[in-house]
Amino acid sequence: RALPALSFAAKAMQAAGLLLAWALLHPAGSQQCHPASPAGVLRFTDTHAEIRVPALHRVPSSLDPLYKLVRRCLDLIQQNPLPTELLRAALNDPGSVRTSQVVQYELGYVVCAVVALLFTVAMPVTGMCFCYCRSRRRCGGRLRAHRRSLGCRRHCLLACLSLTSLIILISVTCALVTSQRVKGQMEQGLGAVPTTLRTLRQHINNVPQGVQMVVDQFEVPRQQIISDLGGLSRSVGVSIHTQLKAMTYAALADLQDRAGDLQTSLHHLQILERTALALASAQAELEPALRDRRRRVVELLDDPRCTSCASVLGRAQSLELGADYSKVPSVEKVLKALSGLPRSDFAEMIRQGNGTFNSIPELAVERMAQVIQDLRGEMAQVSEKVQSIADSFPLPDYTRPVSEALAKAEDRSQPYLREVHRFEQYRWIAGMVLCSIILLILACNAVGMALGAYGLSKREDPSDYECRGEAGAKFLLVGVGLAFLFSWLLILLVFATFLVGGNIQTLVCRNWVNQEIYKFIDTPGNLPPSMNLSHQLNLRRDSNLSAAYRECKSGAGLWEVLQLDRSYDLDEHLKTPKYTAGFQKRLGEFSARLGDVRLLRGEGRQDLETFARSGVDEVDYERYQQEMKIPVVQTSLPGLARNLEGLQKMQRNSTVAGRLAGEARALWQLQNSTVQSQEALVARLGESVQFLSRLAPHLQERVRTTLATTASVEARLPVQAQQILRQELGCFTRRELRYFTQYLSWVGQTLREDVASCQPLATALDNSRVILCDRIADPWNAFWFSLGSCTFFLIPSIIFAVRLTKHFRPIRNRLM
């Protein structure tokens, strides 16, 4: 029964040794920090979204090819660059501006004005002449004679008038579409001006509240850090316990194995001593009985009357003791050396060591309570330092000029915006009326051509009167009359819108895109002192509008472009060490001994050392094993007894048979009463000898290893616990510093891009350009271009209509 237990104990001891070796070869301090989890990313509230200026962009349109064509035409009409000298004189001394300078710059527009004037005069005069000729029946009358070429000429005139009407129809459609688009974009653009100015002013006025809101968001990392501090001490204790338990438990298991070896060895040594003495005493008693039995059996077997007894005589003569246990080595000396052991309670010692080690998490909570309290107090001081970001923010005193300038611009823009809206209403009404007249002219042309062509198809003789052809001719003449009557109004509307839209495109939009306007504004002396935008916007002395625009567009803060009495470096205020130095210092200076665990006290160490020096490994266990191989009695008593019983059955002499039966019973009785008990003692002795013989060769090495390991673990536990403590605190510090870094980075980004950003100013300027140039000027210019195309194509329409009228009336003379 002891063999399986012994094998299991050996395997367990081997496993514990391997585990302990692994723990010693892999120091706990080499473990790295746990990777950051998604929960380590802080989420801050966006508190400034309602006062942002959304960026506007040019929206692609199906009319873009028309817009490009108009811009190219305007570039041909006005090829002069920005008139810097003329504008400087007009702004600083309007009286010094000469008309010749304006005409020279606006030469392209002057030529267009001359053309428009000639058109305005020529069309009514031509119309009146046509009316006079018509009253004299010299225009729009009938053909004098029929010729064969009239059909070809009539078809050509029909095709030309149809093509001209189609071109006019496309142009007037574009004019109607662009006019409606100008109306819609103008309403939105005019409404966006005060809204944008008001949003900018609100953005600037809300900077202090926005900065305070951003500072108040420090509550997010503060609460997270306070929450992490609440579980820091237990987390450190659990980490120390987890990383050191393999080494500690292996050492305790090894110590428990040695204590078990001591107890078991002492037990088996005592068995060995008692059993050897008992066997020697029993053999001394057995020897006379064996001699007497041998003498009796030999005499009986030598009796001549005993039939066939010679075969058993040899076995009977060897009936004597086998093993001599009086010769085995004594273990009395070893037992004397182990007398009184174990003096210490190893089980209680191991239990206390295990309990002390398992209490490390609770001990860490107790030892770190003060530093946790100090760190919470440090967080309150950090909150005060963060508040200094808002307290020292310089903008409220320097944004007032900008806010006042925006408010003044909003107030002054209202009358102009109302006037622009009123004139836009007039333009739209005039455009719709004139476009309707053009559509009426086109309708007259279409009806006239249809009726005329139908009448011609029904006329059998060219000289016959046909009412439908005559009606067609009259419709064409009505269209001609409307064209003469309203063409001068058309050209006036075209020129008025052309003069405004063209100058906006060439003087403003073109120079706004290439930033020539900014250069003009930035050049000293170009603007009068009352229009000094750098002063009104309180820009830096070394800056100008172009530089401020570029800085704002790239995401600079207001404090970086305004004129401050002292420089304000936001990056300096957002340096992490400024707020975390005290936090790091308290954690860096903290130290606590958390690994002081006594695994083996002095009495236990002395017990193991005494056990190793007791001489258990010096006993000659091989001598015991040799004796145990020899039977207690050389001749098997049961075998000899069965032989005698067999001989009894063969005897003819009853006296001899009776004596053989008696001797057989005596042998069985000796076997059962004496020899069998000695064999049981030998088997018991064998178990102890087998255990001790296996333990003895490795005893001193195992005890020495256990003592060295236990001492090493006791020495290493505080050191490695301190390493793990420093590692865990370092990981905690880095994790919490990431919260500070996230917050301060968010503060810088939010202040620059949102709360105190000057990017809305640049966005507002870009939006103004998009609204004025892309959304208003482009369709405005496309409107006059389309309407002008209609006006000029009315001339060929009039010519073709008048000439076509003669073909719809009956011919005076028919010539074959």
CSV table of C-alpha atoms in Angstrom, one decimal, residues 70-493:
chain,number,residue,atom,x,y,z
A,70,VAL,CA,-19.6,84.5,-69.3
A,71,ARG,CA,-16.5,84.8,-67.2
A,72,ARG,CA,-14.3,84.4,-70.3
A,73,CYS,CA,-16.3,87.1,-72.1
A,74,LEU,CA,-15.8,89.4,-69.1
A,75,ASP,CA,-12.1,88.7,-69.0
A,76,LEU,CA,-11.9,89.8,-72.7
A,77,ILE,CA,-14.0,92.9,-72.0
A,78,GLN,CA,-12.0,93.9,-68.9
A,79,GLN,CA,-8.4,92.8,-69.2
A,80,ASN,CA,-7.0,95.4,-66.8
A,81,PRO,CA,-5.7,94.3,-63.4
A,82,LEU,CA,-6.9,95.8,-60.1
A,83,PRO,CA,-6.7,99.6,-60.4
A,84,THR,CA,-4.6,100.1,-57.2
A,85,GLU,CA,-3.8,103.8,-57.8
A,86,LEU,CA,-7.3,104.6,-58.9
A,87,LEU,CA,-8.8,102.9,-55.8
A,88,ARG,CA,-6.3,104.6,-53.5
A,89,ALA,CA,-7.3,108.0,-54.9
A,90,ALA,CA,-11.0,107.2,-54.8
A,91,LEU,CA,-10.8,106.1,-51.1
A,92,ASN,CA,-8.5,108.8,-49.8
A,93,ASP,CA,-9.3,111.8,-52.0
A,94,PRO,CA,-12.4,111.2,-54.2
A,95,GLY,CA,-12.1,114.7,-55.7
A,96,SER,CA,-8.8,113.9,-57.2
A,97,VAL,CA,-10.2,111.1,-59.4
A,98,ARG,CA,-10.3,112.1,-63.0
A,99,THR,CA,-13.0,110.9,-65.4
A,100,SER,CA,-10.3,109.9,-68.0
A,101,GLN,CA,-8.8,107.5,-65.4
A,102,VAL,CA,-12.1,105.8,-64.9
A,103,VAL,CA,-12.8,105.7,-68.6
A,104,GLN,CA,-9.4,104.3,-69.3
A,105,TYR,CA,-9.8,101.5,-66.8
A,106,GLU,CA,-13.5,100.8,-67.8
A,107,LEU,CA,-12.7,101.1,-71.5
A,108,GLY,CA,-14.3,97.7,-72.3
A,109,TYR,CA,-17.4,98.6,-70.5
A,110,VAL,CA,-17.5,102.1,-72.2
A,111,VAL,CA,-17.4,100.3,-75.6
A,112,CYS,CA,-20.2,98.1,-74.5
A,113,ALA,CA,-22.1,101.2,-73.3
A,114,VAL,CA,-21.7,102.8,-76.7
A,115,VAL,CA,-23.0,99.7,-78.4
A,116,ALA,CA,-25.9,99.6,-76.0
A,117,LEU,CA,-26.6,103.3,-76.6
A,118,LEU,CA,-26.5,102.9,-80.4
A,119,PHE,CA,-28.8,99.9,-80.0
A,120,THR,CA,-31.2,101.9,-77.8
A,121,VAL,CA,-31.4,104.7,-80.3
A,122,ALA,CA,-31.3,102.7,-83.5
A,123,MET,CA,-34.0,100.2,-82.7
A,124,PRO,CA,-36.8,102.7,-81.9
A,125,VAL,CA,-35.7,104.9,-84.9
A,126,THR,CA,-35.7,101.8,-87.1
A,127,GLY,CA,-39.1,100.9,-85.7
A,128,MET,CA,-40.6,104.3,-86.5
A,129,CYS,CA,-39.2,104.2,-90.0
A,130,PHE,CA,-40.7,100.7,-90.4
A,131,CYS,CA,-44.1,102.0,-89.2
A,132,TYR,CA,-43.9,104.9,-91.7
A,133,CYS,CA,-43.0,102.6,-94.5
A,134,ARG,CA,-45.7,100.2,-93.5
A,135,SER,CA,-48.2,103.0,-93.6
A,136,ARG,CA,-47.1,103.8,-97.1
A,137,ARG,CA,-47.4,100.1,-98.0
A,138,ARG,CA,-43.7,99.9,-98.8
A,139,CYS,CA,-42.7,97.4,-96.0
A,140,GLY,CA,-44.2,94.1,-95.3
A,141,GLY,CA,-46.4,94.3,-98.4
A,142,ARG,CA,-46.8,91.7,-101.2
A,143,LEU,CA,-44.5,90.3,-103.8
A,144,ARG,CA,-44.9,91.9,-107.2
A,145,ALA,CA,-44.4,88.8,-109.4
A,146,HIS,CA,-44.2,85.1,-109.0
A,147,ARG,CA,-41.0,83.4,-109.7
A,148,ARG,CA,-39.9,79.8,-109.5
A,149,SER,CA,-37.1,80.6,-107.0
A,150,LEU,CA,-39.7,82.0,-104.5
A,151,GLY,CA,-40.3,78.6,-103.0
A,152,CYS,CA,-36.6,78.0,-102.2
A,153,ARG,CA,-36.3,81.5,-100.8
A,154,ARG,CA,-39.5,81.0,-98.7
A,155,HIS,CA,-38.2,77.8,-97.2
A,156,CYS,CA,-34.8,79.4,-96.4
A,157,LEU,CA,-36.5,82.3,-94.6
A,158,LEU,CA,-38.7,79.9,-92.6
A,159,ALA,CA,-35.7,77.9,-91.6
A,160,CYS,CA,-33.7,81.0,-90.6
A,161,LEU,CA,-36.6,82.4,-88.6
A,162,SER,CA,-37.2,79.1,-86.9
A,163,LEU,CA,-33.5,78.7,-86.0
A,164,THR,CA,-33.4,82.3,-84.7
A,165,SER,CA,-36.6,81.8,-82.7
A,166,LEU,CA,-35.1,78.6,-81.2
A,167,ILE,CA,-31.9,80.4,-80.2
A,168,ILE,CA,-34.0,83.2,-78.6
A,169,LEU,CA,-36.2,80.5,-76.8
A,170,ILE,CA,-33.1,78.8,-75.4
A,171,SER,CA,-31.7,82.2,-74.3
A,172,VAL,CA,-34.9,83.4,-72.7
A,173,THR,CA,-35.2,80.0,-70.9
A,174,CYS,CA,-31.7,80.5,-69.5
A,175,ALA,CA,-32.6,84.1,-68.6
A,176,LEU,CA,-35.7,82.9,-66.7
A,177,VAL,CA,-33.8,80.2,-64.8
A,178,THR,CA,-30.8,82.4,-63.9
A,179,SER,CA,-33.1,85.2,-62.9
A,180,GLN,CA,-35.0,82.9,-60.5
A,181,ARG,CA,-31.7,81.6,-59.2
A,182,VAL,CA,-30.4,85.1,-58.6
A,183,LYS,CA,-33.6,85.9,-56.7
A,184,GLY,CA,-33.3,82.8,-54.5
A,185,GLN,CA,-29.6,83.2,-53.8
A,186,MET,CA,-29.9,86.9,-53.2
A,187,GLU,CA,-32.5,86.3,-50.5
A,188,GLN,CA,-30.3,83.7,-48.9
A,189,GLY,CA,-27.2,85.8,-49.3
A,190,LEU,CA,-28.7,88.9,-47.9
A,191,GLY,CA,-30.1,87.0,-44.9
A,192,ALA,CA,-26.7,85.3,-44.4
A,193,VAL,CA,-24.9,88.6,-43.9
A,194,PRO,CA,-26.4,89.7,-40.6
A,195,THR,CA,-26.7,86.1,-39.4
A,196,THR,CA,-22.9,85.5,-40.1
A,197,LEU,CA,-21.9,88.8,-38.4
A,198,ARG,CA,-24.2,88.0,-35.5
A,199,THR,CA,-22.7,84.5,-35.2
A,200,LEU,CA,-19.2,85.8,-35.3
A,201,ARG,CA,-19.9,88.4,-32.6
A,202,GLN,CA,-21.6,85.7,-30.5
A,203,HIS,CA,-18.6,83.4,-31.1
A,204,ILE,CA,-16.2,86.1,-29.9
A,205,ASN,CA,-18.4,87.2,-26.9
A,206,ASN,CA,-18.8,83.6,-25.8
A,207,VAL,CA,-15.1,82.9,-25.7
A,208,PRO,CA,-14.8,83.4,-21.9
A,209,GLN,CA,-17.8,81.1,-21.2
A,210,GLY,CA,-16.5,78.6,-23.7
A,211,VAL,CA,-13.1,78.6,-22.1
A,212,GLN,CA,-14.7,78.0,-18.7
A,213,MET,CA,-16.8,75.2,-20.2
A,214,VAL,CA,-13.6,73.6,-21.6
A,215,VAL,CA,-11.9,74.0,-18.2
A,216,ASP,CA,-14.9,72.5,-16.4
A,217,GLN,CA,-14.5,69.4,-18.6
A,218,PHE,CA,-11.5,68.5,-16.4
A,219,GLU,CA,-14.1,66.9,-14.2
A,220,VAL,CA,-14.1,64.0,-16.8
A,221,PRO,CA,-10.4,62.9,-16.3
A,222,ARG,CA,-10.6,63.9,-12.6
A,223,GLN,CA,-13.5,61.5,-11.9
A,224,GLN,CA,-11.8,58.8,-13.9
A,225,ILE,CA,-8.5,59.2,-11.9
A,226,ILE,CA,-10.4,59.3,-8.6
A,227,SER,CA,-12.2,56.1,-9.6
A,228,ASP,CA,-8.8,54.5,-10.6
A,229,LEU,CA,-7.3,55.6,-7.3
A,230,GLY,CA,-10.2,53.8,-5.4
A,231,GLY,CA,-9.0,50.4,-6.8
A,232,LEU,CA,-5.3,51.1,-7.0
A,233,SER,CA,-4.2,49.6,-3.6
A,234,ARG,CA,-6.1,46.3,-4.0
A,235,SER,CA,-5.0,46.1,-7.6
A,236,VAL,CA,-1.4,46.4,-6.6
A,237,GLY,CA,-1.8,43.8,-3.8
A,238,VAL,CA,-3.6,41.4,-6.1
A,239,SER,CA,-0.9,41.8,-8.7
A,240,ILE,CA,1.9,41.2,-6.2
A,241,HIS,CA,0.0,38.1,-4.9
A,242,THR,CA,-0.7,36.8,-8.4
A,243,GLN,CA,2.8,37.2,-9.7
A,244,LEU,CA,4.6,35.8,-6.6
A,245,LYS,CA,2.2,33.0,-5.7
A,246,ALA,CA,3.8,30.4,-8.0
A,247,MET,CA,7.2,30.9,-6.4
A,248,THR,CA,5.8,31.1,-2.9
A,249,TYR,CA,3.4,28.1,-3.2
A,250,ALA,CA,6.2,26.0,-4.7
A,251,ALA,CA,8.5,26.8,-1.8
A,252,LEU,CA,5.8,26.0,0.7
A,253,ALA,CA,5.0,22.8,-1.1
A,254,ASP,CA,8.7,21.8,-1.1
A,255,LEU,CA,8.9,22.7,2.6
A,256,GLN,CA,5.8,20.6,3.3
A,257,ASP,CA,7.4,17.7,1.4
A,258,ARG,CA,10.6,17.9,3.6
A,259,ALA,CA,8.5,18.0,6.8
A,260,GLY,CA,6.6,15.0,5.5
A,261,ASP,CA,9.9,13.2,4.8
A,262,LEU,CA,11.0,13.9,8.3
A,263,GLN,CA,7.8,12.5,9.9
A,264,THR,CA,7.7,9.5,7.5
A,265,SER,CA,11.4,8.7,8.0
A,266,LEU,CA,11.1,8.8,11.7
A,267,HIS,CA,8.1,6.5,11.6
A,268,HIS,CA,9.9,4.0,9.4
A,269,LEU,CA,13.1,4.1,11.4
A,270,GLN,CA,11.1,3.3,14.5
A,271,ILE,CA,9.4,0.4,12.7
A,272,LEU,CA,12.8,-0.8,11.4
A,273,GLU,CA,14.3,-0.8,14.9
A,274,ARG,CA,11.3,-2.5,16.6
A,275,THR,CA,10.8,-5.1,13.8
A,276,ALA,CA,14.5,-6.0,13.7
A,277,LEU,CA,14.6,-6.6,17.4
A,278,ALA,CA,11.3,-8.5,17.3
A,279,LEU,CA,12.6,-10.8,14.5
A,280,ALA,CA,15.9,-11.4,16.4
A,281,SER,CA,14.0,-12.3,19.5
A,282,ALA,CA,11.6,-14.5,17.7
A,283,GLN,CA,14.4,-16.3,15.9
A,284,ALA,CA,16.1,-17.0,19.2
A,285,GLU,CA,12.9,-18.7,20.4
A,286,LEU,CA,12.3,-20.5,17.1
A,287,GLU,CA,15.7,-22.1,16.8
A,288,PRO,CA,15.4,-24.7,19.7
A,289,ALA,CA,11.9,-25.7,18.5
A,290,LEU,CA,13.3,-26.2,15.0
A,291,ARG,CA,16.2,-28.3,16.3
A,292,ASP,CA,13.8,-30.5,18.4
A,293,ARG,CA,11.4,-31.0,15.4
A,294,ARG,CA,14.4,-31.8,13.1
A,295,ARG,CA,15.7,-34.4,15.5
A,296,ARG,CA,12.3,-36.1,15.8
A,297,VAL,CA,11.5,-36.0,12.1
A,298,VAL,CA,15.0,-37.3,11.2
A,299,GLU,CA,14.7,-40.2,13.7
A,300,LEU,CA,11.3,-41.1,12.4
A,301,LEU,CA,12.3,-41.0,8.8
A,302,ASP,CA,15.5,-43.1,9.6
A,303,ASP,CA,13.3,-45.9,11.2
A,304,PRO,CA,13.5,-49.0,9.0
A,305,ARG,CA,9.8,-49.5,9.4
A,306,CYS,CA,9.1,-46.2,7.6
A,307,THR,CA,8.3,-47.0,4.0
A,308,SER,CA,9.7,-44.7,1.2
A,309,CYS,CA,10.9,-42.1,3.8
A,310,ALA,CA,14.4,-41.7,2.4
A,311,SER,CA,13.2,-39.2,-0.2
A,312,VAL,CA,12.1,-36.7,2.4
A,313,LEU,CA,15.0,-37.3,4.7
A,314,GLY,CA,17.2,-34.7,3.0
A,315,ARG,CA,14.5,-31.9,3.4
A,316,ALA,CA,14.1,-32.8,7.1
A,317,GLN,CA,17.8,-32.6,7.7
A,318,SER,CA,17.9,-29.0,6.4
A,319,LEU,CA,15.1,-27.9,8.8
A,320,GLU,CA,16.9,-24.9,10.3
A,321,LEU,CA,16.8,-21.0,10.5
A,322,GLY,CA,17.4,-19.1,7.3
A,323,ALA,CA,17.9,-15.3,7.8
A,324,ASP,CA,19.8,-14.0,10.8
A,325,TYR,CA,18.3,-10.6,11.8
A,326,SER,CA,20.7,-10.3,14.7
A,327,LYS,CA,23.3,-9.4,12.1
A,328,VAL,CA,21.5,-6.5,10.5
A,329,PRO,CA,22.8,-2.9,11.2
A,330,SER,CA,21.3,-1.1,14.1
A,331,VAL,CA,19.5,2.3,13.5
A,332,GLU,CA,19.6,3.1,17.2
A,333,LYS,CA,22.1,5.9,16.6
A,334,VAL,CA,20.0,7.5,14.0
A,335,LEU,CA,16.9,7.3,16.2
A,336,LYS,CA,18.9,8.8,19.0
A,337,ALA,CA,19.9,11.7,16.7
A,338,LEU,CA,16.3,12.2,15.7
A,339,SER,CA,15.1,11.9,19.3
A,340,GLY,CA,12.6,14.7,20.0
A,341,LEU,CA,12.0,15.7,16.4
A,342,PRO,CA,10.2,17.5,15.1
A,343,ARG,CA,10.4,20.2,17.8
A,344,SER,CA,8.5,22.7,15.6
A,345,ASP,CA,5.0,22.4,14.2
A,346,PHE,CA,5.6,22.5,10.4
A,347,ALA,CA,1.9,22.4,9.6
A,348,GLU,CA,1.2,25.5,11.7
A,349,MET,CA,4.3,27.2,10.3
A,350,ILE,CA,3.2,26.6,6.7
A,351,ARG,CA,-0.3,27.7,7.5
A,352,GLN,CA,0.9,30.9,9.0
A,353,GLY,CA,3.3,31.6,6.0
A,354,ASN,CA,0.5,30.9,3.6
A,355,GLY,CA,-1.9,33.1,5.5
A,356,THR,CA,0.6,36.0,5.7
A,357,PHE,CA,1.3,35.7,1.9
A,358,ASN,CA,-2.4,35.6,1.1
A,359,SER,CA,-3.1,38.7,3.2
A,360,ILE,CA,-0.8,40.8,0.9
A,361,PRO,CA,-3.9,42.4,-0.9
A,362,GLU,CA,-5.4,43.6,2.4
A,363,LEU,CA,-2.0,44.7,3.6
A,364,ALA,CA,-1.5,46.8,0.4
A,365,VAL,CA,-4.9,48.5,1.0
A,366,GLU,CA,-3.8,49.3,4.6
A,367,ARG,CA,-0.3,50.5,3.7
A,368,MET,CA,-1.4,52.6,0.7
A,369,ALA,CA,-4.4,54.3,2.4
A,370,GLN,CA,-2.4,57.5,3.2
A,371,VAL,CA,-0.9,57.9,-0.2
A,372,ILE,CA,-4.3,57.4,-1.9
A,373,GLN,CA,-5.7,60.1,0.4
A,374,ASP,CA,-2.7,62.4,-0.5
A,375,LEU,CA,-3.3,61.8,-4.3
A,376,ARG,CA,-6.9,62.7,-4.0
A,377,GLY,CA,-5.9,65.9,-2.3
A,378,GLU,CA,-3.3,66.5,-5.1
A,379,MET,CA,-6.2,66.2,-7.7
A,380,ALA,CA,-7.9,69.1,-6.0
A,381,GLN,CA,-4.8,71.2,-6.4
A,382,VAL,CA,-4.5,70.1,-10.0
A,383,SER,CA,-8.1,71.3,-10.6
A,384,GLU,CA,-7.1,74.7,-9.3
A,385,LYS,CA,-4.1,74.8,-11.7
A,386,VAL,CA,-6.3,73.8,-14.6
A,387,GLN,CA,-8.7,76.7,-13.6
A,388,SER,CA,-5.7,79.0,-14.2
A,389,ILE,CA,-6.1,78.3,-17.9
A,390,ALA,CA,-9.4,80.1,-17.9
A,391,ASP,CA,-8.3,82.8,-15.4
A,392,SER,CA,-5.2,83.7,-17.4
A,393,PHE,CA,-6.8,83.5,-20.8
A,394,PRO,CA,-6.2,87.1,-22.2
A,395,LEU,CA,-8.9,87.3,-24.9
A,396,PRO,CA,-11.8,89.0,-23.2
A,397,ASP,CA,-10.0,92.3,-23.0
A,398,TYR,CA,-8.7,92.2,-26.6
A,399,THR,CA,-11.7,90.9,-28.5
A,400,ARG,CA,-13.9,93.9,-27.7
A,401,PRO,CA,-12.7,95.9,-30.7
A,402,VAL,CA,-13.5,93.0,-33.0
A,403,SER,CA,-16.9,92.6,-31.5
A,404,GLU,CA,-17.6,96.3,-31.8
A,405,ALA,CA,-16.4,96.3,-35.4
A,406,LEU,CA,-18.7,93.4,-36.2
A,407,ALA,CA,-21.7,95.0,-34.4
A,408,LYS,CA,-21.0,98.3,-36.4
A,409,ALA,CA,-20.8,96.4,-39.6
A,410,GLU,CA,-24.1,94.6,-38.8
A,411,ASP,CA,-25.8,97.9,-38.1
A,412,ARG,CA,-24.4,99.7,-41.1
A,413,SER,CA,-25.2,96.8,-43.5
A,414,GLN,CA,-28.9,96.8,-42.8
A,415,PRO,CA,-29.9,99.8,-44.9
A,416,TYR,CA,-27.7,98.7,-47.8
A,417,LEU,CA,-29.1,95.2,-47.6
A,418,ARG,CA,-32.7,96.6,-47.7
A,419,GLU,CA,-31.8,98.7,-50.7
A,420,VAL,CA,-30.2,95.8,-52.5
A,421,HIS,CA,-33.2,93.7,-51.8
A,422,ARG,CA,-35.5,96.4,-53.1
A,423,PHE,CA,-33.5,96.9,-56.4
A,424,GLU,CA,-33.3,93.1,-56.8
A,425,GLN,CA,-37.1,93.0,-56.6
A,426,TYR,CA,-37.3,95.7,-59.4
A,427,ARG,CA,-34.8,93.8,-61.5
A,428,TRP,CA,-36.6,90.5,-61.1
A,429,ILE,CA,-40.0,92.1,-62.0
A,430,ALA,CA,-38.5,93.9,-65.0
A,431,GLY,CA,-36.7,90.7,-66.1
A,432,MET,CA,-39.9,88.6,-65.8
A,433,VAL,CA,-42.0,91.2,-67.8
A,434,LEU,CA,-39.4,91.6,-70.5
A,435,CYS,CA,-38.8,87.8,-70.7
A,436,SER,CA,-42.6,87.4,-71.0
A,437,ILE,CA,-42.6,89.9,-73.9
A,438,ILE,CA,-39.9,88.0,-75.6
A,439,LEU,CA,-41.9,84.8,-75.2
A,440,LEU,CA,-44.9,86.7,-76.7
A,441,ILE,CA,-42.7,87.7,-79.7
A,442,LEU,CA,-41.7,84.1,-80.1
A,443,ALA,CA,-45.3,83.0,-79.8
A,444,CYS,CA,-46.2,85.5,-82.6
A,445,ASN,CA,-43.4,84.2,-84.7
A,446,ALA,CA,-44.5,80.6,-84.2
A,447,VAL,CA,-48.2,81.2,-84.8
A,448,GLY,CA,-47.4,83.4,-87.8
A,449,MET,CA,-45.1,80.8,-89.4
A,450,ALA,CA,-47.6,78.0,-88.7
A,451,LEU,CA,-50.6,79.9,-90.2
A,452,GLY,CA,-48.7,81.3,-93.1
A,453,ALA,CA,-47.3,77.9,-94.0
A,454,TYR,CA,-50.7,76.3,-93.7
A,455,GLY,CA,-52.3,79.0,-95.8
A,456,LEU,CA,-49.7,78.6,-98.5
A,457,SER,CA,-50.4,74.9,-98.6
A,458,LYS,CA,-54.1,75.5,-99.1
A,459,ARG,CA,-53.7,78.2,-101.8
A,460,GLU,CA,-54.2,77.0,-105.3
A,461,ASP,CA,-53.3,80.2,-107.1
A,462,PRO,CA,-50.5,82.5,-105.7
A,463,SER,CA,-52.5,85.5,-106.5
A,464,ASP,CA,-55.6,84.4,-104.6
A,465,TYR,CA,-56.4,85.8,-101.3
A,466,GLU,CA,-56.1,83.4,-98.4
A,467,CYS,CA,-57.2,84.5,-94.9
A,468,ARG,CA,-54.9,82.1,-92.9
A,469,GLY,CA,-51.8,83.2,-94.8
A,470,GLU,CA,-52.8,86.8,-94.2
A,471,ALA,CA,-53.3,86.1,-90.5
A,472,GLY,CA,-49.9,84.5,-90.3
A,473,ALA,CA,-48.3,87.6,-91.9
A,474,LYS,CA,-50.1,89.9,-89.4
A,475,PHE,CA,-48.9,87.7,-86.5
A,476,LEU,CA,-45.3,88.1,-87.7
A,477,LEU,CA,-45.8,91.9,-88.0
A,478,VAL,CA,-47.2,92.0,-84.4
A,479,GLY,CA,-44.0,90.2,-83.3
A,480,VAL,CA,-41.9,92.7,-85.2
A,481,GLY,CA,-43.8,95.6,-83.7
A,482,LEU,CA,-43.3,94.2,-80.1
A,483,ALA,CA,-39.6,93.7,-80.9
A,484,PHE,CA,-39.2,97.3,-82.0
A,485,LEU,CA,-41.3,98.6,-79.1
A,486,PHE,CA,-39.5,96.8,-76.3
A,487,SER,CA,-36.0,96.2,-77.5
A,488,TRP,CA,-34.7,99.4,-76.1
A,489,LEU,CA,-36.0,98.4,-72.6
A,490,LEU,CA,-34.3,95.1,-73.0
A,491,ILE,CA,-31.0,96.6,-73.9
A,492,LEU,CA,-31.2,99.0,-71.0
A,493,LEU,CA,-31.9,96.2,-68.5
